[in-house]
Structure formats: structure tokens, C-alpha cells
GROMACS .gro file of C-alpha atoms in nm:
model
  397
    1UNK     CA    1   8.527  14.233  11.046
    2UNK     CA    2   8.403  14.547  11.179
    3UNK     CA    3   8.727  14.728  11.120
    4UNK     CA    4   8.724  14.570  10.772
    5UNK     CA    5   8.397  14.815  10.699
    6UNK     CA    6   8.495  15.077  10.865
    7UNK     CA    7   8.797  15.146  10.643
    8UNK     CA    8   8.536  15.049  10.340
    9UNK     CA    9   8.391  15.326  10.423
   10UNK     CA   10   8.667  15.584  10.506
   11UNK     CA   11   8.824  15.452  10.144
   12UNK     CA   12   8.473  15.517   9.960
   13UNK     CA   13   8.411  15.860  10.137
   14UNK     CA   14   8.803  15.936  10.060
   15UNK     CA   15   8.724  15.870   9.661
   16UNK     CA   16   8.392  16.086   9.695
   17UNK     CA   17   8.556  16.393   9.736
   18UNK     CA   18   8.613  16.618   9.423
   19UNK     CA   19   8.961  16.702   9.298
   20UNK     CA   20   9.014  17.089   9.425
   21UNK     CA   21   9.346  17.108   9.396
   22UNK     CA   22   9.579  17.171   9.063
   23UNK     CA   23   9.470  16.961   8.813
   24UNK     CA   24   9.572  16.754   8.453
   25UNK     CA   25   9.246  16.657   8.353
   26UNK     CA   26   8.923  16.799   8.321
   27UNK     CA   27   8.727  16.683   8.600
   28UNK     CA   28   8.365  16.848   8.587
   29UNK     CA   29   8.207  17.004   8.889
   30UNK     CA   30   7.784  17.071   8.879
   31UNK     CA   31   7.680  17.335   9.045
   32UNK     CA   32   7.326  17.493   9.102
   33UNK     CA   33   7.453  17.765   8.771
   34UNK     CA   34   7.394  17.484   8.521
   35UNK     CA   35   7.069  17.462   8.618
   36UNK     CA   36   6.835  17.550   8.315
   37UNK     CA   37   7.131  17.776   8.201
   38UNK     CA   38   7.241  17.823   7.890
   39UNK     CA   39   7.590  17.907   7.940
   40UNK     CA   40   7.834  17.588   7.980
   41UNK     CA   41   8.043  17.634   8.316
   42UNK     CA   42   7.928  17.966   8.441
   43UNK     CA   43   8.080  17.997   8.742
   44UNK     CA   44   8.456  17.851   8.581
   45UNK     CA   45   8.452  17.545   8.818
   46UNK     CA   46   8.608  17.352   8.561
   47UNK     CA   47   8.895  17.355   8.353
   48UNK     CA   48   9.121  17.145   8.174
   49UNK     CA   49   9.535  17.197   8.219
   50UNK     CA   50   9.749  17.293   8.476
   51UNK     CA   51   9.645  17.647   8.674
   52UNK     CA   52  10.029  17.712   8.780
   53UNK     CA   53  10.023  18.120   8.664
   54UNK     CA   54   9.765  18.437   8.590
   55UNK     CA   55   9.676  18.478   8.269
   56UNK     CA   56   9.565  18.100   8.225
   57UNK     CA   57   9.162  18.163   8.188
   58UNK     CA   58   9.183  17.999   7.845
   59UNK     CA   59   9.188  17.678   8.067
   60UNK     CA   60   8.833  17.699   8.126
   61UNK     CA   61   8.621  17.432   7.937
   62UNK     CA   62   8.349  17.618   7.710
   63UNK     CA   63   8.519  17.971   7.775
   64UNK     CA   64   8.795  18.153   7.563
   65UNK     CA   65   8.942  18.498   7.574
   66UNK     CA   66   8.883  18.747   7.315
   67UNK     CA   67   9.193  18.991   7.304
   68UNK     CA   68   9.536  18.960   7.356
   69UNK     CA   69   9.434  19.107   7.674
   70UNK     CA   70   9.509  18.865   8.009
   71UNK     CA   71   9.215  18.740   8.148
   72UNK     CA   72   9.260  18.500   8.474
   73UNK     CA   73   9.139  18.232   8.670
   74UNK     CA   74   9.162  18.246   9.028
   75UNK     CA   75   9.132  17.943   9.275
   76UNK     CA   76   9.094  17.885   9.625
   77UNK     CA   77   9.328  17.650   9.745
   78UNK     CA   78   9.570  17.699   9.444
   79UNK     CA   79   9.970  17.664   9.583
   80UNK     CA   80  10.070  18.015   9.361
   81UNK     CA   81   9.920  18.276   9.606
   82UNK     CA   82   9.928  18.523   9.294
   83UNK     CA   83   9.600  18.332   9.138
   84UNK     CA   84   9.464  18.228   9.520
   85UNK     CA   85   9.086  18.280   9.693
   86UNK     CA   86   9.047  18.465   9.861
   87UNK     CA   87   9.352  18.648   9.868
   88UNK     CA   88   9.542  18.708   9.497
   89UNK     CA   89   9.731  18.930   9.317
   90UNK     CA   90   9.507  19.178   9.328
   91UNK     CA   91   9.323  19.192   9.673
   92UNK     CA   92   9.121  18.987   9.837
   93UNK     CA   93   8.749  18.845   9.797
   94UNK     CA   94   8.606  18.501   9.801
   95UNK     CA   95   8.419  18.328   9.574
   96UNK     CA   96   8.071  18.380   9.482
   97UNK     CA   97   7.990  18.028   9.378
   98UNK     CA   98   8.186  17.726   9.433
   99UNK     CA   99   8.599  17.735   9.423
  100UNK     CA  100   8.631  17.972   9.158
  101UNK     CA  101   8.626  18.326   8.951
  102UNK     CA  102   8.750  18.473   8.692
  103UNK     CA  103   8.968  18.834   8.644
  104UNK     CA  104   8.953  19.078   8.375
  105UNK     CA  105   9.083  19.437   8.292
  106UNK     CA  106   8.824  19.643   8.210
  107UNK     CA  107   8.998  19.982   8.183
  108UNK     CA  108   9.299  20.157   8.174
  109UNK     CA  109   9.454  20.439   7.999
  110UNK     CA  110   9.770  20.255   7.929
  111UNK     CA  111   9.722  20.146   7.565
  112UNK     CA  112   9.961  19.849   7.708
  113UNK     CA  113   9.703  19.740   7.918
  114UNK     CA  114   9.485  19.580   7.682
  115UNK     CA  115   9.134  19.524   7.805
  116UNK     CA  116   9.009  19.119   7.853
  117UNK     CA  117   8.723  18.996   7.721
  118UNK     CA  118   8.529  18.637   7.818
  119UNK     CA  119   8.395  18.480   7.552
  120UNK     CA  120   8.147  18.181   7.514
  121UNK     CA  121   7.919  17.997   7.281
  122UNK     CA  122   7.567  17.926   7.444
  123UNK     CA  123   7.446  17.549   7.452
  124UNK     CA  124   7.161  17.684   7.234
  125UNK     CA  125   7.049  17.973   7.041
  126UNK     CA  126   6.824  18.192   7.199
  127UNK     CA  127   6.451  18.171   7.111
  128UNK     CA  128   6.282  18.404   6.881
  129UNK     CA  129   6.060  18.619   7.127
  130UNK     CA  130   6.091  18.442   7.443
  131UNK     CA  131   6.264  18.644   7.764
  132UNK     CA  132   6.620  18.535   7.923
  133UNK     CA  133   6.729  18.678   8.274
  134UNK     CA  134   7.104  18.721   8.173
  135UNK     CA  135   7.318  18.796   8.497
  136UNK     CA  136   7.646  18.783   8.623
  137UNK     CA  137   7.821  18.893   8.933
  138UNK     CA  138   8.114  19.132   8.988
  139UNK     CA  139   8.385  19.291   9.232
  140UNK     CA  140   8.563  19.543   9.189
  141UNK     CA  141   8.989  19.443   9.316
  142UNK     CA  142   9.119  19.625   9.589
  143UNK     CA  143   9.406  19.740   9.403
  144UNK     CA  144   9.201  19.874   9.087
  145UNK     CA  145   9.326  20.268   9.066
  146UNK     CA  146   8.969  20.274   8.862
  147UNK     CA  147   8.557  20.191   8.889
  148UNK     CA  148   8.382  20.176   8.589
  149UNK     CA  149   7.971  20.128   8.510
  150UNK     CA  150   8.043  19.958   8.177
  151UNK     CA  151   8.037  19.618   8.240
  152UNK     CA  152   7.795  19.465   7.957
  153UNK     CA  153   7.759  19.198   7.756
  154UNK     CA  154   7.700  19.138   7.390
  155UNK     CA  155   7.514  18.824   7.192
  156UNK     CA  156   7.581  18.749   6.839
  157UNK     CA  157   7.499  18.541   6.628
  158UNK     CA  158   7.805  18.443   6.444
  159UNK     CA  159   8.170  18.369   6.637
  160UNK     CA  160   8.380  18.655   6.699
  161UNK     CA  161   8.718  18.660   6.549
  162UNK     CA  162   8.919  18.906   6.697
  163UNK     CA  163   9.259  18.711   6.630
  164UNK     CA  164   9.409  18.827   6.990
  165UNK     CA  165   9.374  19.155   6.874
  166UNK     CA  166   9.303  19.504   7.084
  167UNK     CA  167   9.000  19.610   7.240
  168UNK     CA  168   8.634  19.571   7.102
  169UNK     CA  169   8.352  19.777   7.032
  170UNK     CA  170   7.984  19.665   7.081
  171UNK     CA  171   7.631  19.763   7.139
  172UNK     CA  172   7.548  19.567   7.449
  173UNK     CA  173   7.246  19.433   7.480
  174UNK     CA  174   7.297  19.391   7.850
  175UNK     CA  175   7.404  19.701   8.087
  176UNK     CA  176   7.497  19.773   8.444
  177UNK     CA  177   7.126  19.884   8.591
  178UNK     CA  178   7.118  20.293   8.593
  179UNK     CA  179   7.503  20.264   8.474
  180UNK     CA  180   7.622  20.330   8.835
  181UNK     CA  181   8.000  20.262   8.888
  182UNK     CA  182   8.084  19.918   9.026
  183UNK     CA  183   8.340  20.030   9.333
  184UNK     CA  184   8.231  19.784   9.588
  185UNK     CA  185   8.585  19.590   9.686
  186UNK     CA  186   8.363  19.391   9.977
  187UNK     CA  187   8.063  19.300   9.803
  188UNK     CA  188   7.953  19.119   9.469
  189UNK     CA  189   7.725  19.364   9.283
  190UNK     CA  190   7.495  19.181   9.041
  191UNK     CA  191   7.481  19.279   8.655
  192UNK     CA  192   7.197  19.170   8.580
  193UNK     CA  193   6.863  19.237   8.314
  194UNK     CA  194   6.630  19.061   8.063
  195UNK     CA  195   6.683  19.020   7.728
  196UNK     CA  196   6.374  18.966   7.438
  197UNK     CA  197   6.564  18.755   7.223
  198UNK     CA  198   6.595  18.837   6.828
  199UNK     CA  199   6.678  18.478   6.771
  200UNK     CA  200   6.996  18.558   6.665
  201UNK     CA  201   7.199  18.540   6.954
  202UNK     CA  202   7.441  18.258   6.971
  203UNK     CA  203   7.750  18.392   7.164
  204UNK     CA  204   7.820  18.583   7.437
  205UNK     CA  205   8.077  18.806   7.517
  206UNK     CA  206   8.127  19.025   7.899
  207UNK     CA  207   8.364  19.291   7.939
  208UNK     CA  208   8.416  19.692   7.882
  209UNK     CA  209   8.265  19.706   7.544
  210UNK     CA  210   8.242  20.089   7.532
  211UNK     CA  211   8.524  20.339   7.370
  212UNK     CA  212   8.738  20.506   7.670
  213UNK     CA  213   8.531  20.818   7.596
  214UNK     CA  214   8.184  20.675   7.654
  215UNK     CA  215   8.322  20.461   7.978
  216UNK     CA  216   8.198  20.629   8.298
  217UNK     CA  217   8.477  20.616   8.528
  218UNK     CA  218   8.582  20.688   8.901
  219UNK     CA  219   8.897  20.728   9.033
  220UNK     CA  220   8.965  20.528   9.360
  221UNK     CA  221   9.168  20.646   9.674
  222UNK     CA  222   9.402  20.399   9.789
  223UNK     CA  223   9.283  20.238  10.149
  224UNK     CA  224   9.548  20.319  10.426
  225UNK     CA  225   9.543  19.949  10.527
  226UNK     CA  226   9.649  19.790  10.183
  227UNK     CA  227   9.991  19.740  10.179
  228UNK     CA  228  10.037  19.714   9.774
  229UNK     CA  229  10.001  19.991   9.524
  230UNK     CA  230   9.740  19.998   9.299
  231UNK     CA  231   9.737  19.927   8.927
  232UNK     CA  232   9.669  20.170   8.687
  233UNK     CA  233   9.347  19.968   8.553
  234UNK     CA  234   8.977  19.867   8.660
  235UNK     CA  235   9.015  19.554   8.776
  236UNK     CA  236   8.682  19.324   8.805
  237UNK     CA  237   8.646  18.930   8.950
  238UNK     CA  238   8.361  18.785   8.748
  239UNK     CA  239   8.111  18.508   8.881
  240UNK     CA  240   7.800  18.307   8.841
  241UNK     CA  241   7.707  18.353   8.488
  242UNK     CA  242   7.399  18.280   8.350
  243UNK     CA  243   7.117  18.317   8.088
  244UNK     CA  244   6.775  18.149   8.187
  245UNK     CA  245   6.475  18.190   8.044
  246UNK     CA  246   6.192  18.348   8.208
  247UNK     CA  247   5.801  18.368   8.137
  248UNK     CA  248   5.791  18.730   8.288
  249UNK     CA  249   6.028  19.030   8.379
  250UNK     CA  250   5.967  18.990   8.753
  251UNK     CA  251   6.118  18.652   8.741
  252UNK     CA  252   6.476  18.800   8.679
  253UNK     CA  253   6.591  18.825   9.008
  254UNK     CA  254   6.879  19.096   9.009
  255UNK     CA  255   6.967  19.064   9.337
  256UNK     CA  256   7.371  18.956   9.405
  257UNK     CA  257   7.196  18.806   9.739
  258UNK     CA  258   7.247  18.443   9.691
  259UNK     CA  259   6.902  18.209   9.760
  260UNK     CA  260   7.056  17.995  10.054
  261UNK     CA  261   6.973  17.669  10.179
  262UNK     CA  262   6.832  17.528  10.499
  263UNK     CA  263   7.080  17.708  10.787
  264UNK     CA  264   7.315  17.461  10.916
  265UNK     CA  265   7.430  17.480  11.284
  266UNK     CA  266   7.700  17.236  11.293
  267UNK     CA  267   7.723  16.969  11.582
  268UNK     CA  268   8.021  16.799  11.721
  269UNK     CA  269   8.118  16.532  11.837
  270UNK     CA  270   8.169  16.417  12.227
  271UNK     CA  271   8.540  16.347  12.166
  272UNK     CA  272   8.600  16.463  12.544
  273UNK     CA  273   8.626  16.151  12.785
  274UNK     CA  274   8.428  16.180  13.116
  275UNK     CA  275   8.787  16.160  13.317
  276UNK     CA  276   8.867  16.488  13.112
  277UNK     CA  277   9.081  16.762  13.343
  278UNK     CA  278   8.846  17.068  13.348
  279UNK     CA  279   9.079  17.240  13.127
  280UNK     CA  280   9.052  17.013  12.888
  281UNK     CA  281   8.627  17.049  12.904
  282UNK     CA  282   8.643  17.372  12.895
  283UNK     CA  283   8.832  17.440  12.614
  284UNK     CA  284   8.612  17.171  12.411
  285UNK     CA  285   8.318  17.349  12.465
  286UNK     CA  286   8.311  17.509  12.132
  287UNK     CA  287   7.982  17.639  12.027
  288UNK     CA  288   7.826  17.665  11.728
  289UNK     CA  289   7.544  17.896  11.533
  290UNK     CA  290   7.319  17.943  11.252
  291UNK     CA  291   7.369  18.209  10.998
  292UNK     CA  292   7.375  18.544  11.120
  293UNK     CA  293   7.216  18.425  11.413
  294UNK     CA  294   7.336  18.468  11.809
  295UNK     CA  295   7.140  18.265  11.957
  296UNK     CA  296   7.219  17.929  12.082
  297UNK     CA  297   7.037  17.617  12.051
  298UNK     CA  298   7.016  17.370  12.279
  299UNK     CA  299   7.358  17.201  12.267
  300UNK     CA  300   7.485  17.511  12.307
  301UNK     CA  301   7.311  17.563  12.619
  302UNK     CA  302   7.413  17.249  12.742
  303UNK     CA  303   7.748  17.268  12.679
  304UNK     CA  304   7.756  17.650  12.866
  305UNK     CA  305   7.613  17.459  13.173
  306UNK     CA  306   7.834  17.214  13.208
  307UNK     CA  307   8.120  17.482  13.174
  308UNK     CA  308   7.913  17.694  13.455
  309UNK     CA  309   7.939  17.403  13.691
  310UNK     CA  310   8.319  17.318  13.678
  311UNK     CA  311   8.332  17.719  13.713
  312UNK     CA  312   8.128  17.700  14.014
  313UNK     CA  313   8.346  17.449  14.119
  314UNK     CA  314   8.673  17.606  14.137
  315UNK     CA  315   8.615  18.009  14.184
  316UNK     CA  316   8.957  18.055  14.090
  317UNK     CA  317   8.897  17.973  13.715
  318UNK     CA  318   8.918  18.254  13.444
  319UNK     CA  319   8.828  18.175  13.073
  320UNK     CA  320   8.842  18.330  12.752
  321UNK     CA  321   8.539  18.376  12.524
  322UNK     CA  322   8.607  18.455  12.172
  323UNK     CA  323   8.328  18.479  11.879
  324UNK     CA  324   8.418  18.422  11.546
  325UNK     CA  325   8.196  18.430  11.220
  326UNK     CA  326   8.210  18.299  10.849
  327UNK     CA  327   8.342  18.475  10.535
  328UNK     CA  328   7.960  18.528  10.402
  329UNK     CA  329   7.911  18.700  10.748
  330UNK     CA  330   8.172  18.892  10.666
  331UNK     CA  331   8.050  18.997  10.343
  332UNK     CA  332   7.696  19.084  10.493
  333UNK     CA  333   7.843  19.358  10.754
  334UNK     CA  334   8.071  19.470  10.488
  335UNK     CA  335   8.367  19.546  10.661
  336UNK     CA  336   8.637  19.386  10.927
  337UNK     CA  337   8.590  19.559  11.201
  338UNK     CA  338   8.181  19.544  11.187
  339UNK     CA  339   8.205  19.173  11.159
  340UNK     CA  340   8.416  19.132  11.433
  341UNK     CA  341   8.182  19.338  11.616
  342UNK     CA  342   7.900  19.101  11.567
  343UNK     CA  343   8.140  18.801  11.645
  344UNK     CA  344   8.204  18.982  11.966
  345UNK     CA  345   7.821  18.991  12.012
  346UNK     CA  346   7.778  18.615  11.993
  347UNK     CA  347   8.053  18.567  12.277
  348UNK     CA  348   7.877  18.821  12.502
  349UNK     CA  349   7.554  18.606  12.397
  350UNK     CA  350   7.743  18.333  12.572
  351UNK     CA  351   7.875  18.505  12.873
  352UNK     CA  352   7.505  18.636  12.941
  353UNK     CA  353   7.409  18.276  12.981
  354UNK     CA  354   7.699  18.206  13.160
  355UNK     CA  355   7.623  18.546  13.444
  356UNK     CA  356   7.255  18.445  13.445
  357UNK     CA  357   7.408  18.081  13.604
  358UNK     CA  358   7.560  18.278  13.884
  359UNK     CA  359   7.897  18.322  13.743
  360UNK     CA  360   8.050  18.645  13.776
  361UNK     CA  361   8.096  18.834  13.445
  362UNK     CA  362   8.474  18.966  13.531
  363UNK     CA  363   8.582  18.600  13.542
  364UNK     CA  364   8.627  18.665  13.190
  365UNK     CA  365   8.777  18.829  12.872
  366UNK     CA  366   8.550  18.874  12.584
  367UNK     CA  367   8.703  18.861  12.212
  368UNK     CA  368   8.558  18.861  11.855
  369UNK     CA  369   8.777  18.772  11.575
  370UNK     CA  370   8.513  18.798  11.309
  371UNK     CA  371   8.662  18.542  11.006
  372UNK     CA  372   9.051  18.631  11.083
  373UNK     CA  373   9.050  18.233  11.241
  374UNK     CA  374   8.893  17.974  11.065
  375UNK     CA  375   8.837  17.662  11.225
  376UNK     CA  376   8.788  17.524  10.812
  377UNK     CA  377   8.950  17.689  10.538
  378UNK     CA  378   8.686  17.526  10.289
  379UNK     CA  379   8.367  17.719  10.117
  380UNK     CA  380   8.102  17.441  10.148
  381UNK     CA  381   7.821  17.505  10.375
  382UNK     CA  382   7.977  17.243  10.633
  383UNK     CA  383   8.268  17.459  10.640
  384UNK     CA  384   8.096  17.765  10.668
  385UNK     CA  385   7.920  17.643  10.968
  386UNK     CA  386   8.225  17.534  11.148
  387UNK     CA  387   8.319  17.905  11.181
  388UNK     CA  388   8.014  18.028  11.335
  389UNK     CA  389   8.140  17.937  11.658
  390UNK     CA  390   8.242  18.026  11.998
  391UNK     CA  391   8.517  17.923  12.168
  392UNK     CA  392   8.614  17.891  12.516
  393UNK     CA  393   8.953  17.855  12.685
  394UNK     CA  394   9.114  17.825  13.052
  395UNK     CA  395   9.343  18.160  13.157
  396UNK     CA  396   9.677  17.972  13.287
  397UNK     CA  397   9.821  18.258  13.516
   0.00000   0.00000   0.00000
């Protein structure tokens, strides 16, 4: 009988999990976007079709494209690595919110390259008088030969029509803060201001809306490292759209910094039997941290002494520490080998412990991968947590 639940159970949680993959049918996702947001699917976790090529952001349900310009959807564990997350077509960067972003060109001097547009209807007009926080986020692609500043976005109060035509013209009511260029490849910069609403404003359209003349531009030098060549545009991932109302202006919070949760440390399970080898101990005696953090809890500490004692044991045993961190650690120190500095950091954490139980320090090699090894390959905050870890193995000589 008891097995009879179990499976119950491993057949209800099996059905509980969304559909991520490539998809027929619109299957909708909430997020925390939709909340009091007037713009449907803001962060593109839903769309309706098949994702099988670039090009296909028309999928998105409540979103269009307004040119005959490309605009794309990109997806984290998508099979075409061209429209992938976190690495693509055009560089690499993971998603802001959820599985999902969406691509546009936002500049080029090739009159070929014809700039995209995303286009939406609100859920509601926007009140007469009353103040909206209207932000999105933004990152500039590694292989984008250009930075611009104009990334705005434009309300009106009637559908625009541009019948996949060329570029468009408007006066946006929402610009990038100070009009600095948006060149961060490692980072999502925040667009971001509030509106006083005319009452008018129905529609909403992001994207380059300036004449090539009036676009503030930057040229950007091609990283030693990438192993592409750049494209002859201003490439920009777009996330985490929204339009909230707000009673004041210092509600509008501008920041890119997402508001996180409680910090989650995760905790395994005992899966190693007491007649265990030591090898087999040690290298189970993963542990695990909190965001950003390097110190260990006390599981953790537990787990280091028992690995102390069977090293205390046998003075012949050497192990291997390595620290490893999660892709919005990553983003935080803001480059590879900084975050694989502070992974390194938390496996030195470790070894301290380890010296101040009387084992000797050069009985082991210290590594920090940083996120190059992920022990989960998803972007919940259970996955996440899984890769804040430290792991431990035996030296076989």
C-alpha cells in the first residue's frame, strides 16, 4: 500500500511541473511581473507555437513586432542553441526573470538591418493624472559592434500600423536616465522612470525610436576571449516589463537589483550508508551556502568534521576542495575570473575549518570554478542554491 502512495505522489509532483521545453500550446506561466502590472506577459514567459528559429517573437501572447525588423525570443533550455539561455546567437547572459527574454536591433548603419520594435496593448488605459513606474530591463549582446542610450518607449493611444514597414519615429515619453549608453554585456541595466499619464495612453511600444542622427552611440572593441565576430548592429536582450502605478515618485524603484526572497541554503539528503568506504564520504560531503555568503551553517560544519576525522584517521589522505557559485553570483562580481575568485574564497572558508581541526593545510588543493559547473542547470531559486556549494573529493595517486 505504501508503495501504492508513494508513486501517487511522484505521478502528482511529475504533473506539477510546468512545460519548459518547446511547446504547441499556450501554456501560461505567472510570475511576480503580472503583479498589479499593466502589461500582459512582461517578462515573455509565454507563448503560443513552436520556438524552433530566431526571429519567432511574434509567438509571444499579448506582444507583436512592429517592423519588418526581426525581433527574437530566446529560451533557456530550447534544443536550437542559436535562440538558447544563456548562451545564443549573440553572446551569452541569463535571464532576468523566469525562462525567458526577448532580442531586438536597435541600431545599425546598414539600412538592411532594419531596427525591431516590441509592441503591446496595455490591459487598461492609463488614468488621467495618476503616476505609473514604467521599467524594463536591458543587456547589451556581446557581439553588438554598437551601445546606444536610446532605448525608450512610447504610449499611444490608438494602435500603431506600421504594416512591417521600416523604422519609426517617436517622442518617447520614457528615456534611458541621463541618456548614458547601455554597454554593460554582464549586467542588466534598468530603463526605468515615471510617467503622469494624459489618459491617452493605450499602447506601448520599446525600441530605438530616435533618427540615426539624434541616437547617441559608442563603438565597442571586440573582447579577446569571444571567439565570434561582431555584428554590425546594437544588439539589446529585453526583460521584465512593466507599468505600475504609483502614489509618489519615490516609489519607482529604478534599480535593475532584483528584490529577492528569503536566502535558501539548500540541504541534502543522507544518501551515504554508514558502511560507506571513506572515499565515498568524502566525496559526499558537498556543502552548501546562502547567497553571497561564505560562511557555513551548521550542517556544513558537521559534515567538515566528520571529513576531519576519517582524515585524521588515515594521514595519507589528500582531497580536493573546489568552490563554486551561482549565475546571479556571477552577475554581482561582474566578471569570470572575480567570481571564481570568490568561489575560491568559500573553499578556503572550508579548509580554514578543516586546519583549525588539526589537519594540515598542504593535504590539499584549493579550486574555485565560479558557475563554469553547475550541479543544476535550472534558474529557480532551488537550483540556484544547489550551486552555492563546495565540493570535496579523495586525490587517488
Amino acid at each position: 500500500m505504501k508503495n501504492h502512495i508513494r508513486l501517487l505522489v511522484v505521478l502528482l509532483l511529475i504533473l506539477s511541473i510546468p512545460v519548459m521545453a518547446q511547446k504547441d500550446d499556450s501554456t501560461y506561466i505567472s510570475s511576480p511581473v503580472d503583479q498589479g502590472n499593466l502589461v500582459n506577459n512582461g517578462d515573455f514567459e509565454n507563448y503560443t507555437g513552436k520556438l524552433s528559429k530566431p526571429g519567432k517573437f511574434y509567438l509571444v501572447d499579448y506582444w507583436d513586432v512592429l517592423t519588418s525588423g526581426r525581433a527574437d525570443l530566446f529560451e533557456a533550455g530550447n534544443a536550437l542553441k542559436s535562440i538558447g539561455i544563456p548562451e545564443n546567437i549573440y553572446g551569452e547572459q541569463e535571464a532576468y526573470s523566469g525562462q525567458r527574454y526577448a532580442g531586438i536591433n536597435a541600431f545599425s548603419y546598414d539600412p538592411k538591418n532594419v531596427r525591431s520594435y516590441l509592441f503591446t496593448e496595455l490591459n487598461a488605459s492609463l488614468q488621467k493624472g495618476q503616476l505609473y513606474c514604467v521599467k524594463y530591463v536591458v543587456n547589451l549582446a556581446d557581439r553588438s559592434r554598437f551601445a546606444i542610450a536610446n532605448l525608450g518607449a512610447y504610449f499611444s493611444d490608438s494602435k500603431l500600423d506600421n504594416d512591417g514597414g521600416g523604422n519609426v519615429f517617436f517622442e518617447a515619453q520614457i528615456n534611458n536616465e541621463f541618456q548614458k549608453v547601455l554597454k554593460n554585456t554582464l549586467k542588466w541595466d534598468a530603463v526605468c522612470n515615471v510617467l503622469t499619464a494624459t489618459g491617452k495612453e493605450k499602447y506601448l511600444v520599446i525600441g530605438n525610436l530616435d533618427t540615426d542622427s539624434k541616437t547617441i552611440k559608442e563603438k565597442i572593441i571586440a573582447s579577446e576571449s569571444m571567439d565570434l565576430s561582431q555584428v554590425q548592429m546594437a544588439y539589446y536582450y529585453i526583460d521584465y516589463v512593466s507599468v505600475k502605478p504609483v502614489d509618489r515618485f519615490s516609489d519607482c524603484n529604478c534599480s535593475a537589483q532584483k528584490e529577492r526572497g528569503p536566502d535558501i541554503i539548500y540541504s541534502k539528503e543522507n544518501s551515504v550508508d554508514e558502511s560507506a568506504g571513506d572515499k565515498e564520504v568524502i566525496d559526499n560531503s558537498t556543502i552548501y551556502f546562502g547567497f553571497l555568503k561564505k560562511e557555513m551553517n551548521s550542517s556544513a560544519r558537521s559534515d567538515l568534521d566528520r571529513l576531519a576525522a576519517i582524515m585524521e584517521k588515515d594521514e595519507s589522505y589528500r582531497v580536493k576542495i573546489t568552490g563554486h557559485a551561482d549565475s546571479e553570483e556571477a552577475i554581482e562580481y561582474g566578471g569570470s575570473e572575480e567570481v571564481k575568485e570568490f568561489s575560491r574564497e568559500r573553499a578556503f572558508a572550508a579548509l580554514d575549518y578543516l586546519s583549525d581541526k588539526g589537519i594540515e593545510k598542504n593535504r590539499f588543493d584549493v579550486y574555485g570554478l565560479g558557475d563554469t559547473s553547475r550541479a543544476s542547470s535550472g534558474n529557480t531559486p532551488l537550483s540556484k542554491a544547489k550551486n552555492r556549494r563546495v565540493e570535496f573529493e579523495l586525490i587517488v595517486e
